[in-house]
PDB file of C-alpha atoms and ligand atoms in Angstrom:
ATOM      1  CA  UNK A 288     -22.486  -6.509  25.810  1.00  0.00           C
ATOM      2  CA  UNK A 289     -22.771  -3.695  28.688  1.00  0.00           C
ATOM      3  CA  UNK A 290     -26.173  -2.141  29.063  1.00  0.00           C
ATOM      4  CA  UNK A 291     -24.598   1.408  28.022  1.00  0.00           C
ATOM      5  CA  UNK A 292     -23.874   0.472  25.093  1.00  0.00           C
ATOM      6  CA  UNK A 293     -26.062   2.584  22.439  1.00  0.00           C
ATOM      7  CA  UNK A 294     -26.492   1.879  18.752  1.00  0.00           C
ATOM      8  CA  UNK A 295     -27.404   4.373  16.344  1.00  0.00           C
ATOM      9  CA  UNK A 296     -28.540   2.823  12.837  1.00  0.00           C
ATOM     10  CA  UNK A 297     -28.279   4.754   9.704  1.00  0.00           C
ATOM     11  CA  UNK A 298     -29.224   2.473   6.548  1.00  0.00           C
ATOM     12  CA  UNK A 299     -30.219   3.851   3.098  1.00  0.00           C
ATOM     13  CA  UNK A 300     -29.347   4.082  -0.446  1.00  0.00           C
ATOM     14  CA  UNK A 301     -25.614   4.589  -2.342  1.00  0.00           C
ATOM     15  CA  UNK A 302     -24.614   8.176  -1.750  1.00  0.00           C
ATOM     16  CA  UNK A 303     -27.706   9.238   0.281  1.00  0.00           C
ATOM     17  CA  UNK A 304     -25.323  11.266   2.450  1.00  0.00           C
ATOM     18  CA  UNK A 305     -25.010   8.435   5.419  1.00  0.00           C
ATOM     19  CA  UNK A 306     -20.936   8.646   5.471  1.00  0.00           C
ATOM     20  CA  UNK A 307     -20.708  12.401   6.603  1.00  0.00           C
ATOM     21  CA  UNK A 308     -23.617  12.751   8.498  1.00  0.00           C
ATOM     22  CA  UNK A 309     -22.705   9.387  10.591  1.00  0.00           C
ATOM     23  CA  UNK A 310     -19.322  10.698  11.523  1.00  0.00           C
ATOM     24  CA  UNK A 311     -20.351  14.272  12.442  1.00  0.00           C
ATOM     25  CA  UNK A 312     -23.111  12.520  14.823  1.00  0.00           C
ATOM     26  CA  UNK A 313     -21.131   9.950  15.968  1.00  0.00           C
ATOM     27  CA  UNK A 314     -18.360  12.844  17.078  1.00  0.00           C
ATOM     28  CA  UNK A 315     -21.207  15.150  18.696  1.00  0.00           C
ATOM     29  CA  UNK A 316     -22.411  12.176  20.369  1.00  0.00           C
ATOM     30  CA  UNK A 317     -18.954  11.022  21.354  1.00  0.00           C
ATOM     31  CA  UNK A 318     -19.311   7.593  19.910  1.00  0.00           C
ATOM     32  CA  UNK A 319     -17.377   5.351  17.441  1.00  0.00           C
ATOM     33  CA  UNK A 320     -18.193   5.486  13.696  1.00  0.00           C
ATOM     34  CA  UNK A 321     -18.074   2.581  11.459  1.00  0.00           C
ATOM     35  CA  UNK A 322     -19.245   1.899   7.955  1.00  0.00           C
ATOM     36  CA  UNK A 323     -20.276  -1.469   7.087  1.00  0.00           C
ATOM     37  CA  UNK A 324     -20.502  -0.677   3.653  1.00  0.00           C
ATOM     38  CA  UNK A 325     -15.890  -0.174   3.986  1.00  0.00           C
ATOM     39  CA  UNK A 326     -16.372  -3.428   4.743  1.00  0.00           C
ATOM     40  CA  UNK A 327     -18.246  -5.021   1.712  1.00  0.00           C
ATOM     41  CA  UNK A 328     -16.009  -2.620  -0.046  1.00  0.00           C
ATOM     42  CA  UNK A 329     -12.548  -3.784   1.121  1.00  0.00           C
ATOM     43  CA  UNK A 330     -13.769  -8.126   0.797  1.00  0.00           C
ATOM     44  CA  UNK A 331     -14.555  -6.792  -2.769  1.00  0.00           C
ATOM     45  CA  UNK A 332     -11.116  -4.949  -2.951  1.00  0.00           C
ATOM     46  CA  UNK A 333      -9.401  -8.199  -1.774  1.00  0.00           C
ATOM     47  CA  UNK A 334     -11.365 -10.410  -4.020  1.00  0.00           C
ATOM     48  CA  UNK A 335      -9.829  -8.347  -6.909  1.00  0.00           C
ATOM     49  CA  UNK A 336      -6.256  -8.047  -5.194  1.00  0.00           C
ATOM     50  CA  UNK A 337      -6.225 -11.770  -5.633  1.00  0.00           C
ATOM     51  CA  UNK A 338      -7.921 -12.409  -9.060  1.00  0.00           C
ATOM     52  CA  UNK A 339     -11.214 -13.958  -7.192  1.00  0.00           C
ATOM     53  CA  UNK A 340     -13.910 -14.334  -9.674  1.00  0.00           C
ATOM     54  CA  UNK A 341     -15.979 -12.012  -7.696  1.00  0.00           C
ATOM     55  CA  UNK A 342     -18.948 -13.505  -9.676  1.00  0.00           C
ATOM     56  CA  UNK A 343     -18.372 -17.220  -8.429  1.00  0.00           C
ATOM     57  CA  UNK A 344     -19.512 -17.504  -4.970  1.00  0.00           C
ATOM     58  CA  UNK A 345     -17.696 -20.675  -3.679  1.00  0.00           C
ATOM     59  CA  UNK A 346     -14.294 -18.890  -4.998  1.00  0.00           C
ATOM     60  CA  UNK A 347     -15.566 -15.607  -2.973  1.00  0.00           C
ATOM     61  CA  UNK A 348     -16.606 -17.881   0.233  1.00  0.00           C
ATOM     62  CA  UNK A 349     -13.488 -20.180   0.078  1.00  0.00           C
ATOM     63  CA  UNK A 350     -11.255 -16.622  -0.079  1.00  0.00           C
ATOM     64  CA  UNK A 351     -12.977 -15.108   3.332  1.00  0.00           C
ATOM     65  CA  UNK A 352     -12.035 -18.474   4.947  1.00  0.00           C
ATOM     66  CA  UNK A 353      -8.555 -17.819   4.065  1.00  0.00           C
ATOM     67  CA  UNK A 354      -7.892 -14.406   5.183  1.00  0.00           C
ATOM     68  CA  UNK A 355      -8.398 -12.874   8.553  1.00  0.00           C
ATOM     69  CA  UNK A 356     -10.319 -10.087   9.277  1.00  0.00           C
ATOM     70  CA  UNK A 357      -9.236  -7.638  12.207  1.00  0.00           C
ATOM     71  CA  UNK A 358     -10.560  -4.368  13.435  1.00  0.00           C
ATOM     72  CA  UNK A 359      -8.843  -1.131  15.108  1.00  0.00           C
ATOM     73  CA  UNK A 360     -10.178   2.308  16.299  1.00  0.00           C
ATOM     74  CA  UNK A 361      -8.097   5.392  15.399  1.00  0.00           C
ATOM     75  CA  UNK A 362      -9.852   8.680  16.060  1.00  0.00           C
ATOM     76  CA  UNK A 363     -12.843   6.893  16.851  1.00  0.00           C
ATOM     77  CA  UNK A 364     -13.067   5.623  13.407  1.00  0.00           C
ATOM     78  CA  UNK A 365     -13.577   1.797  13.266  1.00  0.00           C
ATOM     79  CA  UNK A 366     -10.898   0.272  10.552  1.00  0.00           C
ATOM     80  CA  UNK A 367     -11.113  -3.260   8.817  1.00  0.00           C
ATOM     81  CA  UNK A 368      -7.691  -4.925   8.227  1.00  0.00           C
ATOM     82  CA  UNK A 369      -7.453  -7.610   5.865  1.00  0.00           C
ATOM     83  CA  UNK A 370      -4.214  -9.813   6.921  1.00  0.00           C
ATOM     84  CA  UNK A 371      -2.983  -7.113   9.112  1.00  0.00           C
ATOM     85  CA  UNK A 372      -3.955  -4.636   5.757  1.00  0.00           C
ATOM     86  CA  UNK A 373      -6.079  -1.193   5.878  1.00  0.00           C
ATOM     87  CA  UNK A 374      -6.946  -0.799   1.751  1.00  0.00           C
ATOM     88  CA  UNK A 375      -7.622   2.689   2.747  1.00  0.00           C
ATOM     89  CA  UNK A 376      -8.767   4.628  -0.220  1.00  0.00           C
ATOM     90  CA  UNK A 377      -8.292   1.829  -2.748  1.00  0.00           C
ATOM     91  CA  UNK A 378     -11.577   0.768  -1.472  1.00  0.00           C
ATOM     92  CA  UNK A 379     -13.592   3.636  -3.083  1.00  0.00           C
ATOM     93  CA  UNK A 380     -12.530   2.927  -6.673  1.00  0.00           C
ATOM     94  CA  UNK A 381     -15.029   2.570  -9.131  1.00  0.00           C
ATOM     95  CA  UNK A 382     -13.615  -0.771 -10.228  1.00  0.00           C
ATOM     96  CA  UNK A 383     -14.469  -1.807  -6.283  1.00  0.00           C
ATOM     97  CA  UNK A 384     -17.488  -0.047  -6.429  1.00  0.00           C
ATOM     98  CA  UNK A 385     -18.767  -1.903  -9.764  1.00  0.00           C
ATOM     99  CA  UNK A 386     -18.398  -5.277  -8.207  1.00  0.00           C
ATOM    100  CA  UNK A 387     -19.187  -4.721  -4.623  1.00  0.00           C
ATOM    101  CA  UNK A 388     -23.136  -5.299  -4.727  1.00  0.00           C
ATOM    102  CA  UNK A 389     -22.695  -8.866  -6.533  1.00  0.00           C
ATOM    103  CA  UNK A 390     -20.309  -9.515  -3.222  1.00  0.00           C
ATOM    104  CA  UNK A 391     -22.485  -8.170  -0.727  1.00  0.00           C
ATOM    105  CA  UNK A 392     -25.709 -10.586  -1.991  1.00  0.00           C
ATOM    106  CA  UNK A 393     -23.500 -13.622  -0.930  1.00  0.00           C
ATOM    107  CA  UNK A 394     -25.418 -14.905   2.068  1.00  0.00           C
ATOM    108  CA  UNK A 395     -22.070 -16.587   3.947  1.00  0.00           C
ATOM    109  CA  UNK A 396     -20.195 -12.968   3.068  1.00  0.00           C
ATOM    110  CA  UNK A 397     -22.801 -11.003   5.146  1.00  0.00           C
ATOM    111  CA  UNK A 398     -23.187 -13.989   7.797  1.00  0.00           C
ATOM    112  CA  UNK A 399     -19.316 -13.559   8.821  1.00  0.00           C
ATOM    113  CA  UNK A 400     -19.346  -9.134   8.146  1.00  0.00           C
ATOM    114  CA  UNK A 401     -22.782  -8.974  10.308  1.00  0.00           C
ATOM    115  CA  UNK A 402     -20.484 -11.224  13.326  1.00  0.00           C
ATOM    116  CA  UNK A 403     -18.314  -8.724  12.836  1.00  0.00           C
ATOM    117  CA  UNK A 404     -20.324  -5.783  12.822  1.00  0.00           C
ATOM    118  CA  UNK A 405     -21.993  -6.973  15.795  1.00  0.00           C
ATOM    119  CA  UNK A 406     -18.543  -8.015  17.641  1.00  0.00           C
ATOM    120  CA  UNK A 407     -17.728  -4.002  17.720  1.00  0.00           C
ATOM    121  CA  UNK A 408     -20.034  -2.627  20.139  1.00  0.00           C
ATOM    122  CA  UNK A 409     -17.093  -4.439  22.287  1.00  0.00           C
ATOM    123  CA  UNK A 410     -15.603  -0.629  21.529  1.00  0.00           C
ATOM    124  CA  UNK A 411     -18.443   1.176  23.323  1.00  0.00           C
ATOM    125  CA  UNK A 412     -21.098   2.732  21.525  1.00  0.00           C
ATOM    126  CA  UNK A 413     -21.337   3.951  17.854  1.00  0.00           C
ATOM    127  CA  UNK A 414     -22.905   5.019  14.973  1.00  0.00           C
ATOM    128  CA  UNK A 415     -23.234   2.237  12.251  1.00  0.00           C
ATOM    129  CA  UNK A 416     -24.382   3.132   8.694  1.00  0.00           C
ATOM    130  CA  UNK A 417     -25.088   0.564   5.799  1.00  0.00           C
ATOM    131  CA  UNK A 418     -28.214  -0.926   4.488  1.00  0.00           C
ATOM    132  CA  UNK A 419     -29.520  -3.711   6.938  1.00  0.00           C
ATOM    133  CA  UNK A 420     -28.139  -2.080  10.735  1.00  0.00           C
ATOM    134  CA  UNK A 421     -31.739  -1.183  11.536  1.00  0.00           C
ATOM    135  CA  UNK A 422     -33.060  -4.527   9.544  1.00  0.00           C
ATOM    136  CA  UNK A 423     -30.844  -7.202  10.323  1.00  0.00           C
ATOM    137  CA  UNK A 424     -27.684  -6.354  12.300  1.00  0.00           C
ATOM    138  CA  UNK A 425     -28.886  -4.202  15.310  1.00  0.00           C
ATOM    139  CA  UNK A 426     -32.865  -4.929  14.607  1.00  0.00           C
ATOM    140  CA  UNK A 427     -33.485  -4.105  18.939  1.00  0.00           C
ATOM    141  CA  UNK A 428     -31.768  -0.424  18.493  1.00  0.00           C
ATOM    142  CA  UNK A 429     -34.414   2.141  19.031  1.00  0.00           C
ATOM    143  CA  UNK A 430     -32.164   4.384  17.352  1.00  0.00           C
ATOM    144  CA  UNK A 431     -33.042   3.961  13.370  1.00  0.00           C
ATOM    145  CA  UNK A 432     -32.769   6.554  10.478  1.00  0.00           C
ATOM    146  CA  UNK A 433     -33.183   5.838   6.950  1.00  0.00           C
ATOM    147  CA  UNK A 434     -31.650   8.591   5.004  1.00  0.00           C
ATOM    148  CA  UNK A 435     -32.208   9.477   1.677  1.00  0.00           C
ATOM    149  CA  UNK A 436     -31.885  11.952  -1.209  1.00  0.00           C
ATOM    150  CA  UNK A 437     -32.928  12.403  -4.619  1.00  0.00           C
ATOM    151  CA  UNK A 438     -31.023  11.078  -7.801  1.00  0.00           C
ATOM    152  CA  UNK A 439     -29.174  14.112  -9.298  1.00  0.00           C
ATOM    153  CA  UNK A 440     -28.484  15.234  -5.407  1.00  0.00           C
ATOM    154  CA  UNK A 441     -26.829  11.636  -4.839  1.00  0.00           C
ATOM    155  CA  UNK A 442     -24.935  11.813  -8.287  1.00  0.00           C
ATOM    156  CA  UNK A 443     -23.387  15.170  -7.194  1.00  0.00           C
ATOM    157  CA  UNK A 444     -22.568  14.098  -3.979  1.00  0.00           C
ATOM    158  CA  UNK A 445     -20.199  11.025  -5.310  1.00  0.00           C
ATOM    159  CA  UNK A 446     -19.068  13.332  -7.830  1.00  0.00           C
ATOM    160  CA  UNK A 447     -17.756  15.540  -6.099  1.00  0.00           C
ATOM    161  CA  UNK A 448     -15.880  12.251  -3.660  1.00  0.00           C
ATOM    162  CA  UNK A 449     -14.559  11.304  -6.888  1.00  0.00           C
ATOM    163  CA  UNK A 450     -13.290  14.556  -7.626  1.00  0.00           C
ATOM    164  CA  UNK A 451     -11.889  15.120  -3.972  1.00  0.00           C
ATOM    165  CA  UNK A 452      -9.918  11.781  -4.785  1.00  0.00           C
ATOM    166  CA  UNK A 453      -8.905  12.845  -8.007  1.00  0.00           C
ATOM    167  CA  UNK A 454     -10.516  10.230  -9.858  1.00  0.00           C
ATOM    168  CA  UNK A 455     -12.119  11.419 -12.891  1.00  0.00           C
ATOM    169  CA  UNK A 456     -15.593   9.742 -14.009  1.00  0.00           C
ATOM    170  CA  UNK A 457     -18.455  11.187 -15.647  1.00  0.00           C
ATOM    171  CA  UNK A 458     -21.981  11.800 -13.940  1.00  0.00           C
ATOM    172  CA  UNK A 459     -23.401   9.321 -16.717  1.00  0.00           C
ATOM    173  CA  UNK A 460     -21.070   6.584 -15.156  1.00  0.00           C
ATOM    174  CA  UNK A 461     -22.094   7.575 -11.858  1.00  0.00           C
ATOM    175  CA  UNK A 462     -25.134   7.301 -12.103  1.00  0.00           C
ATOM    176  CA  UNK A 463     -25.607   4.517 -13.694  1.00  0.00           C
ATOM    177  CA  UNK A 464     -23.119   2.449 -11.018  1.00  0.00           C
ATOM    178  CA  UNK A 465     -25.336   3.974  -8.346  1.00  0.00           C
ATOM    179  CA  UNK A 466     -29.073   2.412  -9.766  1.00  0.00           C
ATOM    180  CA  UNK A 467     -27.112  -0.230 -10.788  1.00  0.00           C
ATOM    181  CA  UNK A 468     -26.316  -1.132  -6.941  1.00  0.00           C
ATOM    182  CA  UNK A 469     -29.274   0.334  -5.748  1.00  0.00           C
ATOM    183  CA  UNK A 470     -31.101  -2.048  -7.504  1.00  0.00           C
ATOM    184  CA  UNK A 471     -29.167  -5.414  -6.671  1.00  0.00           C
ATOM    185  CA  UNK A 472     -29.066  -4.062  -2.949  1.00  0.00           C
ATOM    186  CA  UNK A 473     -32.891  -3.586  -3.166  1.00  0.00           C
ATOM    187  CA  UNK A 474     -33.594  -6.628  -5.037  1.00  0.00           C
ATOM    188  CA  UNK A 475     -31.749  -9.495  -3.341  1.00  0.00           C
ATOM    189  CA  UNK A 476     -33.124 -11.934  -1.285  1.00  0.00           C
ATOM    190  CA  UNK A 477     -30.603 -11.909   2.300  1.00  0.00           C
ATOM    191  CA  UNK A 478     -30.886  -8.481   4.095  1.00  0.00           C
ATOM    192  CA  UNK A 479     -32.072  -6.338   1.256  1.00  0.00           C
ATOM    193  CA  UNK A 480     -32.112  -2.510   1.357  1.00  0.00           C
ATOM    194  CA  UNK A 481     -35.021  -1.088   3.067  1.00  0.00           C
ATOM    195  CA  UNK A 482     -36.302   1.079   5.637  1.00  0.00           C
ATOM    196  CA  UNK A 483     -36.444  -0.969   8.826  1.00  0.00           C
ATOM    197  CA  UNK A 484     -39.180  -1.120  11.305  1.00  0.00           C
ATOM    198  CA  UNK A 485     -39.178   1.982  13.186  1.00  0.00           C
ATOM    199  CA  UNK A 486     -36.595   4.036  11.631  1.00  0.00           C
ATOM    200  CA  UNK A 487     -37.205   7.801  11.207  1.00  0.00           C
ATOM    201  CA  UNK A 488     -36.804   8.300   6.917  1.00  0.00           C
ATOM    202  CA  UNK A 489     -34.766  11.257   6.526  1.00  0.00           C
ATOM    203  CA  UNK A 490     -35.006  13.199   3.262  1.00  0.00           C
ATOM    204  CA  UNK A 491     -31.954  15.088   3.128  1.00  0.00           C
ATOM    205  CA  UNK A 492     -31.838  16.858  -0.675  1.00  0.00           C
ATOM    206  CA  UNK A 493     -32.107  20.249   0.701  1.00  0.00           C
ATOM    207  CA  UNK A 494     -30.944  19.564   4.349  1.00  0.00           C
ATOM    208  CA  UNK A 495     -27.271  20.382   4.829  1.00  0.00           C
ATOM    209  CA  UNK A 496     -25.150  17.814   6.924  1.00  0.00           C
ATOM    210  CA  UNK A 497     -25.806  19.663  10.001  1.00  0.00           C
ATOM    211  CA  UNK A 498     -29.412  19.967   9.607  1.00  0.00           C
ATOM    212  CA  UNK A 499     -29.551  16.395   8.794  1.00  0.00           C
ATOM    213  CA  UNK A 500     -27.519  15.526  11.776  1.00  0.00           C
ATOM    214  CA  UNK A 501     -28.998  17.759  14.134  1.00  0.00           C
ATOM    215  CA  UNK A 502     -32.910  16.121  13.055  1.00  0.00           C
ATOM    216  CA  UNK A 503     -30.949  12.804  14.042  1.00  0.00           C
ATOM    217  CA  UNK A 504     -29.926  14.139  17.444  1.00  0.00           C
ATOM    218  CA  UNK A 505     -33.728  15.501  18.474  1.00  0.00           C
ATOM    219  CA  UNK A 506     -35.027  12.514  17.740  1.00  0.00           C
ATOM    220  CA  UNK A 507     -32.654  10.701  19.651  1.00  0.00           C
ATOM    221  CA  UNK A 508     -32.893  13.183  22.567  1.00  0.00           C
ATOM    222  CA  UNK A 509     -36.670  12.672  22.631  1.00  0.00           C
ATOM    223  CA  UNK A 510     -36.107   8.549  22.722  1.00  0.00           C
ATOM    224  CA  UNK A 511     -33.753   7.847  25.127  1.00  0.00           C
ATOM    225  CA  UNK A 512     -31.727   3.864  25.292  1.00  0.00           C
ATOM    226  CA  UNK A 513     -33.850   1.498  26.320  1.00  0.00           C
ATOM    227  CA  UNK A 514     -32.309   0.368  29.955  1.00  0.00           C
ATOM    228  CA  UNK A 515     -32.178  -3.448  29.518  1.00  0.00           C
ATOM    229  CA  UNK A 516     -31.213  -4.040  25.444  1.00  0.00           C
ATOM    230  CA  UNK A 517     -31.601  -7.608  24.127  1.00  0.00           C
ATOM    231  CA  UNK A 518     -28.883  -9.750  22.863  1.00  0.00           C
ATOM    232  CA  UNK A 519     -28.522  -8.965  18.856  1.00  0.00           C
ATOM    233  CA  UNK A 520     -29.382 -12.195  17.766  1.00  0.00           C
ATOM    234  CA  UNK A 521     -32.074 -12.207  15.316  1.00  0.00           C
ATOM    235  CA  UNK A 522     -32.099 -12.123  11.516  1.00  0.00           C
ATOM    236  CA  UNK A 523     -34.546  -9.612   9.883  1.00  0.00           C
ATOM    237  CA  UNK A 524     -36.974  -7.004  11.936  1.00  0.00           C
ATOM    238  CA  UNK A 525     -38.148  -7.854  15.258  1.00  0.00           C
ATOM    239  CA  UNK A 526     -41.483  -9.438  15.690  1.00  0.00           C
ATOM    240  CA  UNK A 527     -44.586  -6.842  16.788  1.00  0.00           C
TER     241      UNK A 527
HETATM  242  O1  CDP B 608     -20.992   4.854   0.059  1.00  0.00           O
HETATM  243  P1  CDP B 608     -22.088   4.202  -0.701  1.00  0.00           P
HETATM  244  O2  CDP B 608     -23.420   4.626  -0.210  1.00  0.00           O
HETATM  245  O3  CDP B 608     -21.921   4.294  -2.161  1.00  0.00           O
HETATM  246  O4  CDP B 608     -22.001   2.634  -0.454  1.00  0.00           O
HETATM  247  P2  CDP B 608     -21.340   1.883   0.754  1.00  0.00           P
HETATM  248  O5  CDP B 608     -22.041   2.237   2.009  1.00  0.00           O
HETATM  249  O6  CDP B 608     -19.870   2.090   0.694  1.00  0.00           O
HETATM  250  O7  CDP B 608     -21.695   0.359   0.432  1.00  0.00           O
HETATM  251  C1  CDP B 608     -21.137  -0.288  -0.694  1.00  0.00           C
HETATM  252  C2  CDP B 608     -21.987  -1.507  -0.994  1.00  0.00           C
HETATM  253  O8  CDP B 608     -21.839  -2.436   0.067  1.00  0.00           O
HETATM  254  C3  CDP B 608     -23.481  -1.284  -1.125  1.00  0.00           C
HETATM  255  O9  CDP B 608     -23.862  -0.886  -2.431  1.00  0.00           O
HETATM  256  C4  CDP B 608     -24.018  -2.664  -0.768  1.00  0.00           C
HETATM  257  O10 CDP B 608     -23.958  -3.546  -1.867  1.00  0.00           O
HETATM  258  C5  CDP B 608     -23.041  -3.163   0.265  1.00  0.00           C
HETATM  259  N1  CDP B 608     -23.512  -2.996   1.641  1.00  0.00           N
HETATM  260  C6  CDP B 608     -24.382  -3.932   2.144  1.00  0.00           C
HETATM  261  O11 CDP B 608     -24.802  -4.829   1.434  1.00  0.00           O
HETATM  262  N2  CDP B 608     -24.775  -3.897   3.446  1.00  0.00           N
HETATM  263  C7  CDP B 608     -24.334  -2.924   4.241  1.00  0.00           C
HETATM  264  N3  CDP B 608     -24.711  -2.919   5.519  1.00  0.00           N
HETATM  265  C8  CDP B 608     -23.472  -1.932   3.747  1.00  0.00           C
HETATM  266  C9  CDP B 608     -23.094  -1.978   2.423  1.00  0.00           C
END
C-alpha cells in the first residue's frame, strides 16, 4: 500500500447518518467512498437469491466459497459484484435488512469482506463507513469517527430511505429492525459494534449533514496522515 494512501473510518449504529455524511466527505476530500455495510447487505441478498438458510452457517460459508466477489469504482463510489452482479437497490430491502446481522456475526463471512475491504485502498484513498473500520479493519487510521444519533432521529432517517424507494413500512417495523440489529451487532463476539480507540463520537441529532461533515473535516485538518502507516494487519484495536 503507498504511503499516501489515507483512511477515514466512520463506524456507528444502523441509520446513525454514516451513508450521507461519508459520501459528501469523501467527495470534499476527493476520495473514494465505500460502505462495508453494501457488502454484508448484498452476501445477505445472495444468500436469499439462492434459498441459503441464512441461519445455518456452514450453508452461508460453503455459498461465499462458491461465488466470486469483484469490486469497481464508478463516480468514486466503490461497487461489490457478486458473479459479475451489482444487486443495486435490492440490497436495501427490509427482507435483506432483517437477516443481514445474523450474516454479518459469521466469523469466516467478515474474515473474507474485511480482505476485501482492506484490498481497496489499492483505489487510492477513501472514506469507509461500517461498524468495525476504526476497530478491526483499518485499526492504524488516525482518522476515526463514531457517529451517532438518537432513536426517533434514526427511525426518521430510514423512513424517509424507505419512502424515497417507495417501499412502504411503518416506523413500528423500523424501529424495531433497527434495535433488533443494533443489538446482535453490539452483542456478538467477532468485531462487535463499538467506538474504537481514538475515534472522535459524533452526535449528530441536531447537526445537519454538512455540519456533521464539516466537524469531520476540522478534525481531520487538525491531525494530519501519519507519514509512514503500518501494514493493516491486526484484528481488534491496536495495543497502547
Ligand atoms: O445502513 P445501516 O446503518 O442500516 O446498515 P449498514 O451499514 O447497511 O449495515 C448493515 C448490517 O451489516 C449491519 O447491521 C451489520 O450487521 C453489518 N455490518 C457489519 O457487521 N460490519 C460492517 N463493517 C458494516 C455492516
Amino acid at each position: 500500500m503507498s504511503d499516501k494512501v489515507t483512511v477515514v473510518a466512520v463506524d456507528g449504529p444502523a441509520a446513525s447518518g454514516k451513508s450521507t455524511v461519508s459520501k459528501l466527505l469523501a467527495k470534499k476530500l476527493g476520495f473514494n467512498y465505500v460502505d462495508s455495510g453494501a457488502m454484508y447487505r448484498a452476501v445477505t441478498w445472495q444468500a436469499l437469491e439462492m434459498g441459503v438458510d441464512v441461519t445455518d452457517p456452514i450453508a452461508v460459508i460453503g455459498m461465499m466459497h462458491t461465488i466470486k466477489i469483484s469490486f469497481e469504482i464508478r463516480d468514486g463510489v466503490a461497487r461489490m459484484l457478486i458473479n459479475g452482479v451489482d444487486p443495486g437497490d435490492a440490497i436495501r430491502e427490509p427482507r435483506v435488512a432483517e437477516k443481514v446481522s445474523v450474516i454479518a456475526a459469521i466469523p469466516e463471512v467478515r474474515q473474507i469482506l474485511v480482505q476485501h475491504q482492506r484490498s481497496l485502498t489499492k483505489f487510492g484513498s477513501l472514506v469507509m463507513e461500517g461498524r468495525d473500520i476504526g476497530s478491526v479493519v483499518f485499526p492504524d487510521t488516525p482518522h476515526k469517527f463514531y457517529l451517532d444519533a438518537n432513536p426517533e432521529v434514526r427511525v426518521q432517517r430510514r423512513q424517509r430511505d424507505f419512502a424515497a424507494m417507495n417501499i412502504q413500512t411503518s416506523a413500528e417495523n423500523v424501529a424495531q429492525n433497527l434495535q433488533a440489529r443494533d443489538k446482535l451487532d453490539a452483542g456478538r463476539a467477532t468485531a462487535p459494534l463499538q467506538i474504537a480507540v481514538g475515534a472522535t463520537v459524533i452526535e449528530n441529532s441536531r447537526l445537519s449533514v454538512e455540519e456533521t461533515v464539516e466537524v469531520i473535516l476540522g478534525q481531520i485538518r487538525r491531525q494530519p496522515p501519519r507519514p509512514d502507516p503500518l501494514p493493516w494487519r491486526g484484528e481488534g484495536n491496536p495495543q497502547p
